[in-house]
Amino acid sequence: MARTLEFGLDTFGDVTTNPDGTLKTDAETIRDIVTQAELADAVGIDAFGLGEHHRHEFAVSSPEIVLAAIAARTRRIRVGTAVTVLSSDDPVRVYERFATLDAVSAGRAEVTLGPGSFTESFPLFGYDLKDYEALFEEKLDLFGELLREEPVSWEGRTRAALTDADVFPKTEGGIRTWVGVGGSPDSVVRTARHGFGLMLAIIGGSPAQFRPFVDLFHRAAPAHGFDRLPVGVHSPGHVADTDEQAWNELYPPLAANRDAIGAERGWPPYSRLQFQRDVGPSGAIYAGSPETVARKIADTVHRLDLDRFDLKFAHGTLAHGELMRSIELYGTRVVPRVRELLAEEAAGAGVG
């Protein structure tokens, strides 16, 4: 544990509810997100990430604009995405937007790139889903070239070629880049080939099952000329004062959200029994009291040898006040307790 372990918070900008149960507007939700990020900064969280979506449940379709507002109202927290759908965007524009965000945030910008687990952006921006893999592969390659911040000559089949193209603005220290991966070995190796950080999206099953992907990533990095590259986990969760309170607050909006999306994808209805498995010691949801969540995160960090843990803290219509309390507890009690548990574990290992 000599490396610096970072803790982040992620949100997709779920549209939440007013105290009377009515839905907030997208605009109100976005303003609430800025307030949530301010609190995350105040309680010492290392990073705040926004997902890009183009559907009615989520208010954030242009993360960089919201992140710029957050950067102007925070002091130290990293501002990034979870994820940017590179496949349906243009790598040059993505680089330019994040280089600009890096300037206004004084070097705090980072980007997590992904092909997108939601596909609404593809027809919206004129892309064919049959090119899903090719689009991400080629655009990730071009983005890697652009990060060198030198004139680029590049040719592929998914966008126009570039010849000695220079892009601006230049950054003061580069753009920290991750790739969001759901568990495909090919995606893991591809991430290592580019020298980017690996962000594992673990939203189901046991986190321990992802250890082979971490090992594969660490084997692949030196083969492509890189030393140890960072590994992070993005997983859902919610913190409240007690386990029962956290579970009772989280289950209804989480189940409604999953069932709505599941109806489109052919998933079975989400049950309370499945939820209790997911919040249990071997599940992928980190929900409960600060002690419960801290112990579960510490176990995952240890098992996967992580450099970063990001808690996806917003779920469906879970109210802004409950989200704010979760952020406060995560920063003031969960994160310090995780560090304490890992330090105790390291000291015990040293004695042994």
Short mmCIF file of C-alpha atoms in Angstrom, two decimals, residues 2-345:
data_model
loop_
_atom_site.label_atom_id
_atom_site.label_comp_id
_atom_site.label_asym_id
_atom_site.label_seq_id
_atom_site.Cartn_x
_atom_site.Cartn_y
_atom_site.Cartn_z
CA ALA A 2 2.93 2.35 -0.57
CA ARG A 3 1.13 3.77 -3.59
CA THR A 4 -1.36 6.58 -3.19
CA LEU A 5 -4.90 5.18 -3.04
CA GLU A 6 -7.54 7.53 -4.45
CA PHE A 7 -11.26 7.68 -3.79
CA GLY A 8 -13.79 9.08 -6.23
CA LEU A 9 -17.50 9.65 -6.60
CA ASP A 10 -19.38 9.10 -9.87
CA THR A 11 -22.86 10.06 -11.03
CA PHE A 12 -24.76 9.68 -14.27
CA GLY A 13 -26.87 12.69 -13.37
CA ASP A 14 -29.97 10.69 -12.51
CA VAL A 15 -33.05 12.94 -12.46
CA THR A 16 -34.13 13.06 -8.83
CA THR A 17 -37.27 14.04 -6.94
CA ASN A 18 -38.55 16.99 -4.96
CA PRO A 19 -39.67 16.51 -1.32
CA ASP A 20 -43.26 16.09 -2.58
CA GLY A 21 -42.23 13.21 -4.84
CA THR A 22 -42.44 15.08 -8.15
CA LEU A 23 -39.53 14.84 -10.54
CA LYS A 24 -37.02 17.66 -10.62
CA THR A 25 -36.26 19.28 -13.93
CA ASP A 26 -33.07 18.43 -15.77
CA ALA A 27 -31.81 21.94 -14.98
CA GLU A 28 -32.45 21.53 -11.25
CA THR A 29 -30.72 18.16 -11.30
CA ILE A 30 -27.64 19.61 -12.97
CA ARG A 31 -27.44 22.43 -10.44
CA ASP A 32 -27.73 19.87 -7.64
CA ILE A 33 -24.79 17.95 -9.14
CA VAL A 34 -22.59 21.02 -8.89
CA THR A 35 -23.59 21.37 -5.24
CA GLN A 36 -22.82 17.68 -4.66
CA ALA A 37 -19.36 18.12 -6.17
CA GLU A 38 -18.70 21.10 -3.94
CA LEU A 39 -19.45 18.96 -0.90
CA ALA A 40 -17.26 16.14 -2.24
CA ASP A 41 -14.38 18.60 -2.54
CA ALA A 42 -14.99 19.95 0.97
CA VAL A 43 -14.94 16.48 2.59
CA GLY A 44 -11.71 15.45 0.86
CA ILE A 45 -12.81 13.19 -1.99
CA ASP A 46 -10.11 12.87 -4.65
CA ALA A 47 -12.18 12.80 -7.84
CA PHE A 48 -15.68 13.51 -9.15
CA GLY A 49 -16.89 11.86 -12.35
CA LEU A 50 -19.91 12.45 -14.59
CA GLY A 51 -21.30 9.90 -17.01
CA GLU A 52 -22.45 10.87 -20.49
CA HIS A 53 -25.96 9.75 -21.41
CA HIS A 54 -28.58 10.75 -23.95
CA ARG A 55 -31.85 9.48 -22.44
CA HIS A 56 -34.59 10.82 -20.22
CA GLU A 57 -33.48 9.25 -16.91
CA PHE A 58 -30.21 11.20 -16.90
CA ALA A 59 -29.69 14.97 -17.09
CA VAL A 60 -26.02 15.05 -18.14
CA SER A 61 -25.36 14.80 -21.87
CA SER A 62 -22.42 17.28 -21.93
CA PRO A 63 -20.26 16.36 -18.92
CA GLU A 64 -17.42 18.75 -19.69
CA ILE A 65 -19.67 21.81 -19.34
CA VAL A 66 -20.91 20.70 -15.93
CA LEU A 67 -17.34 19.79 -14.94
CA ALA A 68 -16.15 23.26 -15.88
CA ALA A 69 -18.78 24.74 -13.56
CA ILE A 70 -17.63 22.36 -10.84
CA ALA A 71 -13.99 23.27 -11.42
CA ALA A 72 -14.81 26.95 -10.91
CA ARG A 73 -16.43 26.21 -7.54
CA THR A 74 -13.96 23.68 -6.12
CA ARG A 75 -10.37 23.78 -5.00
CA ARG A 76 -8.62 20.43 -5.23
CA ILE A 77 -10.88 17.64 -6.48
CA ARG A 78 -10.15 16.01 -9.86
CA VAL A 79 -12.92 16.51 -12.44
CA GLY A 80 -13.54 13.80 -15.00
CA THR A 81 -16.00 11.51 -16.75
CA ALA A 82 -17.52 8.13 -16.10
CA VAL A 83 -17.51 7.69 -19.11
CA THR A 84 -17.06 9.75 -22.27
CA VAL A 85 -18.58 7.77 -25.16
CA LEU A 86 -15.64 8.12 -27.52
CA SER A 87 -17.16 5.86 -30.19
CA SER A 88 -19.86 8.41 -31.06
CA ASP A 89 -17.68 11.48 -30.58
CA ASP A 90 -14.67 12.89 -32.37
CA PRO A 91 -11.28 12.33 -30.70
CA VAL A 92 -10.00 15.76 -31.74
CA ARG A 93 -12.97 17.51 -30.14
CA VAL A 94 -12.72 15.30 -27.04
CA TYR A 95 -9.04 16.21 -26.65
CA GLU A 96 -9.77 19.93 -27.15
CA ARG A 97 -12.61 19.94 -24.62
CA PHE A 98 -10.60 18.16 -21.95
CA ALA A 99 -7.49 20.23 -22.59
CA THR A 100 -9.68 23.30 -22.05
CA LEU A 101 -11.16 21.79 -18.90
CA ASP A 102 -7.65 21.05 -17.69
CA ALA A 103 -6.73 24.70 -18.15
CA VAL A 104 -9.72 26.11 -16.26
CA SER A 105 -9.29 23.55 -13.46
CA ALA A 106 -5.52 24.17 -13.12
CA GLY A 107 -4.54 20.64 -14.10
CA ARG A 108 -7.36 18.68 -12.44
CA ALA A 109 -9.03 17.23 -15.54
CA GLU A 110 -9.12 13.55 -16.36
CA VAL A 111 -11.12 11.49 -18.84
CA THR A 112 -12.46 7.95 -18.79
CA LEU A 113 -13.15 6.72 -22.30
CA GLY A 114 -15.53 3.94 -23.25
CA PRO A 115 -17.52 2.53 -26.16
CA GLY A 116 -20.76 3.15 -24.26
CA SER A 117 -22.99 0.61 -22.51
CA PHE A 118 -25.98 2.69 -23.66
CA THR A 119 -26.27 3.08 -27.41
CA GLU A 120 -28.61 6.08 -27.85
CA SER A 121 -25.70 8.30 -28.92
CA PHE A 122 -24.94 6.21 -32.02
CA PRO A 123 -28.08 6.97 -34.09
CA LEU A 124 -28.28 10.43 -32.49
CA PHE A 125 -24.92 11.40 -33.99
CA GLY A 126 -25.18 9.34 -37.16
CA TYR A 127 -23.14 6.22 -36.34
CA ASP A 128 -23.97 2.63 -37.21
CA LEU A 129 -23.99 0.14 -34.34
CA LYS A 130 -22.44 -2.50 -36.60
CA ASP A 131 -19.24 -0.42 -36.35
CA TYR A 132 -19.36 -0.47 -32.50
CA GLU A 133 -15.95 -2.14 -32.00
CA ALA A 134 -14.16 -0.53 -34.95
CA LEU A 135 -15.26 2.96 -33.92
CA PHE A 136 -13.83 2.63 -30.43
CA GLU A 137 -10.64 0.87 -31.52
CA GLU A 138 -9.74 3.50 -34.13
CA LYS A 139 -10.80 6.52 -32.10
CA LEU A 140 -8.92 5.33 -29.03
CA ASP A 141 -5.81 4.97 -31.18
CA LEU A 142 -6.20 8.51 -32.51
CA PHE A 143 -6.86 9.93 -29.04
CA GLY A 144 -3.64 8.32 -27.83
CA GLU A 145 -1.75 10.07 -30.63
CA LEU A 146 -3.36 13.41 -29.79
CA LEU A 147 -2.26 13.12 -26.15
CA ARG A 148 1.34 13.48 -27.32
CA GLU A 149 0.42 17.09 -28.15
CA GLU A 150 2.47 17.05 -31.33
CA PRO A 151 1.33 17.28 -34.98
CA VAL A 152 -0.56 14.10 -35.86
CA SER A 153 -0.76 12.15 -39.10
CA TRP A 154 -3.37 9.41 -38.87
CA GLU A 155 -5.57 7.39 -41.17
CA GLY A 156 -8.49 5.06 -40.50
CA ARG A 157 -11.86 4.13 -41.94
CA THR A 158 -14.19 5.68 -39.34
CA ARG A 159 -13.23 9.36 -39.77
CA ALA A 160 -11.29 11.61 -42.12
CA ALA A 161 -7.50 11.23 -42.17
CA LEU A 162 -5.21 13.80 -40.55
CA THR A 163 -1.93 15.06 -41.96
CA ASP A 164 0.41 16.97 -39.62
CA ALA A 165 -2.66 18.21 -37.74
CA ASP A 166 -1.92 20.23 -34.61
CA VAL A 167 -4.59 20.65 -31.94
CA PHE A 168 -5.02 23.25 -29.22
CA PRO A 169 -4.88 24.20 -26.42
CA LYS A 170 -1.75 22.49 -25.19
CA THR A 171 -1.89 21.34 -21.58
CA GLU A 172 0.56 22.06 -18.80
CA GLY A 173 0.92 18.44 -17.74
CA GLY A 174 -1.10 16.17 -20.02
CA ILE A 175 -4.57 14.69 -19.58
CA ARG A 176 -4.87 11.74 -17.23
CA THR A 177 -6.72 9.05 -19.17
CA TRP A 178 -8.58 5.88 -18.15
CA VAL A 179 -10.55 3.35 -20.18
CA GLY A 180 -13.77 1.99 -18.73
CA VAL A 181 -13.91 -1.80 -19.12
CA GLY A 182 -16.68 -4.21 -18.21
CA GLY A 183 -14.59 -7.36 -18.16
CA SER A 184 -13.51 -8.22 -21.71
CA PRO A 185 -9.93 -9.61 -21.89
CA ASP A 186 -9.41 -7.93 -25.28
CA SER A 187 -10.44 -4.57 -23.80
CA VAL A 188 -8.03 -5.05 -20.90
CA VAL A 189 -5.09 -5.75 -23.20
CA ARG A 190 -6.05 -2.86 -25.50
CA THR A 191 -6.01 -0.48 -22.52
CA ALA A 192 -2.54 -1.66 -21.52
CA ARG A 193 -1.32 -1.29 -25.10
CA HIS A 194 -2.18 2.40 -25.02
CA GLY A 195 -0.72 2.95 -21.55
CA PHE A 196 -4.01 4.15 -20.04
CA GLY A 197 -5.42 3.41 -16.60
CA LEU A 198 -7.89 0.53 -16.32
CA MET A 199 -11.26 1.41 -14.76
CA LEU A 200 -13.26 -1.74 -14.12
CA ALA A 201 -17.02 -1.17 -14.08
CA ILE A 202 -18.16 -3.78 -11.57
CA ILE A 203 -21.94 -3.57 -11.31
CA GLY A 204 -22.78 -7.25 -10.77
CA GLY A 205 -21.34 -10.46 -9.44
CA SER A 206 -18.43 -10.69 -7.04
CA PRO A 207 -15.64 -8.10 -7.33
CA ALA A 208 -13.14 -10.88 -6.54
CA GLN A 209 -13.98 -12.49 -9.89
CA PHE A 210 -12.25 -9.58 -11.64
CA ARG A 211 -8.80 -10.44 -10.26
CA PRO A 212 -7.79 -12.33 -13.47
CA PHE A 213 -8.42 -9.14 -15.48
CA VAL A 214 -6.18 -7.15 -13.12
CA ASP A 215 -3.44 -9.76 -13.44
CA LEU A 216 -3.80 -9.76 -17.23
CA PHE A 217 -3.52 -5.97 -17.28
CA HIS A 218 -0.34 -6.00 -15.19
CA ARG A 219 1.18 -8.68 -17.45
CA ALA A 220 0.25 -6.81 -20.61
CA ALA A 221 1.60 -3.39 -19.58
CA PRO A 222 5.35 -4.30 -19.59
CA ALA A 223 4.89 -6.16 -22.88
CA HIS A 224 3.88 -2.81 -24.40
CA GLY A 225 6.67 -0.81 -22.77
CA PHE A 226 4.87 0.50 -19.69
CA ASP A 227 5.60 0.12 -16.01
CA ARG A 228 2.77 -0.56 -13.60
CA LEU A 229 -0.38 1.20 -14.82
CA PRO A 230 -3.17 2.22 -12.41
CA VAL A 231 -6.27 0.10 -11.82
CA GLY A 232 -9.55 1.45 -10.52
CA VAL A 233 -13.03 0.14 -9.80
CA HIS A 234 -16.34 1.92 -10.42
CA SER A 235 -19.21 0.35 -8.47
CA PRO A 236 -22.64 1.42 -7.19
CA GLY A 237 -23.38 2.17 -3.56
CA HIS A 238 -25.01 4.36 -0.95
CA VAL A 239 -24.01 5.34 2.59
CA ALA A 240 -26.38 6.20 5.42
CA ASP A 241 -26.13 6.16 9.21
CA THR A 242 -27.20 2.50 9.48
CA ASP A 243 -27.33 -0.49 7.16
CA GLU A 244 -31.11 -0.63 7.29
CA GLN A 245 -31.48 3.06 6.45
CA ALA A 246 -29.10 2.82 3.49
CA TRP A 247 -30.83 -0.28 2.11
CA ASN A 248 -34.33 1.14 2.58
CA GLU A 249 -33.36 4.41 0.89
CA LEU A 250 -31.55 2.75 -1.99
CA TYR A 251 -33.68 -0.23 -2.96
CA PRO A 252 -36.85 1.45 -4.32
CA PRO A 253 -35.17 3.89 -6.75
CA LEU A 254 -32.49 1.37 -7.71
CA ALA A 255 -35.05 -1.34 -8.46
CA ALA A 256 -37.26 1.04 -10.45
CA ASN A 257 -34.29 2.22 -12.50
CA ARG A 258 -33.03 -1.29 -13.19
CA ASP A 259 -36.47 -2.56 -14.11
CA ALA A 260 -37.04 0.31 -16.54
CA ILE A 261 -33.74 -0.32 -18.30
CA GLY A 262 -34.13 -4.08 -17.93
CA ALA A 263 -37.45 -3.99 -19.77
CA GLU A 264 -35.53 -2.71 -22.81
CA ARG A 265 -32.75 -5.29 -22.47
CA GLY A 266 -34.68 -8.37 -21.48
CA TRP A 267 -33.56 -8.54 -17.84
CA PRO A 268 -35.78 -10.23 -15.23
CA PRO A 269 -37.38 -7.97 -12.60
CA TYR A 270 -35.03 -6.91 -9.81
CA SER A 271 -36.05 -8.38 -6.46
CA ARG A 272 -35.36 -7.48 -2.85
CA LEU A 273 -33.68 -10.89 -2.47
CA GLN A 274 -31.27 -10.10 -5.30
CA PHE A 275 -30.64 -6.69 -3.77
CA GLN A 276 -29.71 -8.26 -0.42
CA ARG A 277 -27.25 -10.54 -2.24
CA ASP A 278 -25.78 -7.54 -4.04
CA VAL A 279 -25.26 -5.54 -0.83
CA GLY A 280 -23.85 -8.59 0.94
CA PRO A 281 -20.12 -9.24 1.47
CA SER A 282 -19.62 -10.78 -1.99
CA GLY A 283 -21.93 -8.50 -3.99
CA ALA A 284 -21.14 -5.52 -6.18
CA ILE A 285 -23.20 -2.88 -4.36
CA TYR A 286 -21.45 -0.98 -1.56
CA ALA A 287 -24.41 0.11 0.55
CA GLY A 288 -24.82 0.38 4.29
CA SER A 289 -23.40 2.16 7.29
CA PRO A 290 -19.95 3.78 7.04
CA GLU A 291 -18.36 0.77 8.76
CA THR A 292 -20.08 -1.74 6.49
CA VAL A 293 -19.16 0.14 3.32
CA ALA A 294 -15.59 0.81 4.47
CA ARG A 295 -14.93 -2.86 5.23
CA LYS A 296 -16.31 -3.94 1.88
CA ILE A 297 -14.27 -1.34 -0.03
CA ALA A 298 -11.11 -2.26 1.90
CA ASP A 299 -11.64 -5.91 0.97
CA THR A 300 -12.04 -5.03 -2.71
CA VAL A 301 -8.99 -2.76 -2.69
CA HIS A 302 -6.95 -5.56 -1.13
CA ARG A 303 -8.24 -8.33 -3.41
CA LEU A 304 -7.77 -6.35 -6.63
CA ASP A 305 -4.71 -4.32 -5.57
CA LEU A 306 -6.42 -1.07 -6.55
CA ASP A 307 -5.11 2.44 -7.03
CA ARG A 308 -8.60 3.98 -7.15
CA PHE A 309 -12.10 3.22 -5.95
CA ASP A 310 -15.05 5.20 -7.35
CA LEU A 311 -18.46 4.92 -5.72
CA LYS A 312 -21.38 5.55 -8.10
CA PHE A 313 -23.53 7.35 -5.58
CA ALA A 314 -26.65 8.42 -7.54
CA HIS A 315 -29.39 5.90 -8.38
CA GLY A 316 -32.68 6.71 -10.06
CA THR A 317 -34.78 9.13 -8.05
CA LEU A 318 -32.77 8.85 -4.82
CA ALA A 319 -33.27 12.33 -3.37
CA HIS A 320 -30.67 15.11 -3.33
CA GLY A 321 -30.69 15.29 0.48
CA GLU A 322 -29.95 11.57 0.75
CA LEU A 323 -27.19 11.90 -1.83
CA MET A 324 -25.63 14.77 0.09
CA ARG A 325 -25.63 12.75 3.32
CA SER A 326 -24.07 9.80 1.48
CA ILE A 327 -21.31 12.04 0.11
CA GLU A 328 -20.66 13.51 3.56
CA LEU A 329 -20.38 10.08 5.19
CA TYR A 330 -18.25 8.71 2.37
CA GLY A 331 -15.72 11.52 2.72
CA THR A 332 -15.65 11.96 6.48
CA ARG A 333 -16.07 8.39 7.70
CA VAL A 334 -15.79 5.76 4.97
CA VAL A 335 -12.57 6.91 3.29
CA PRO A 336 -10.62 7.46 6.54
CA ARG A 337 -11.83 4.08 7.82
CA VAL A 338 -10.75 2.30 4.63
CA ARG A 339 -7.29 3.80 4.95
CA GLU A 340 -7.19 2.74 8.60
CA LEU A 341 -8.22 -0.83 7.80
CA LEU A 342 -5.64 -1.14 5.03
CA ALA A 343 -2.91 0.29 7.26
CA GLU A 344 -3.79 -2.23 9.98
CA GLU A 345 -3.68 -5.02 7.43
#
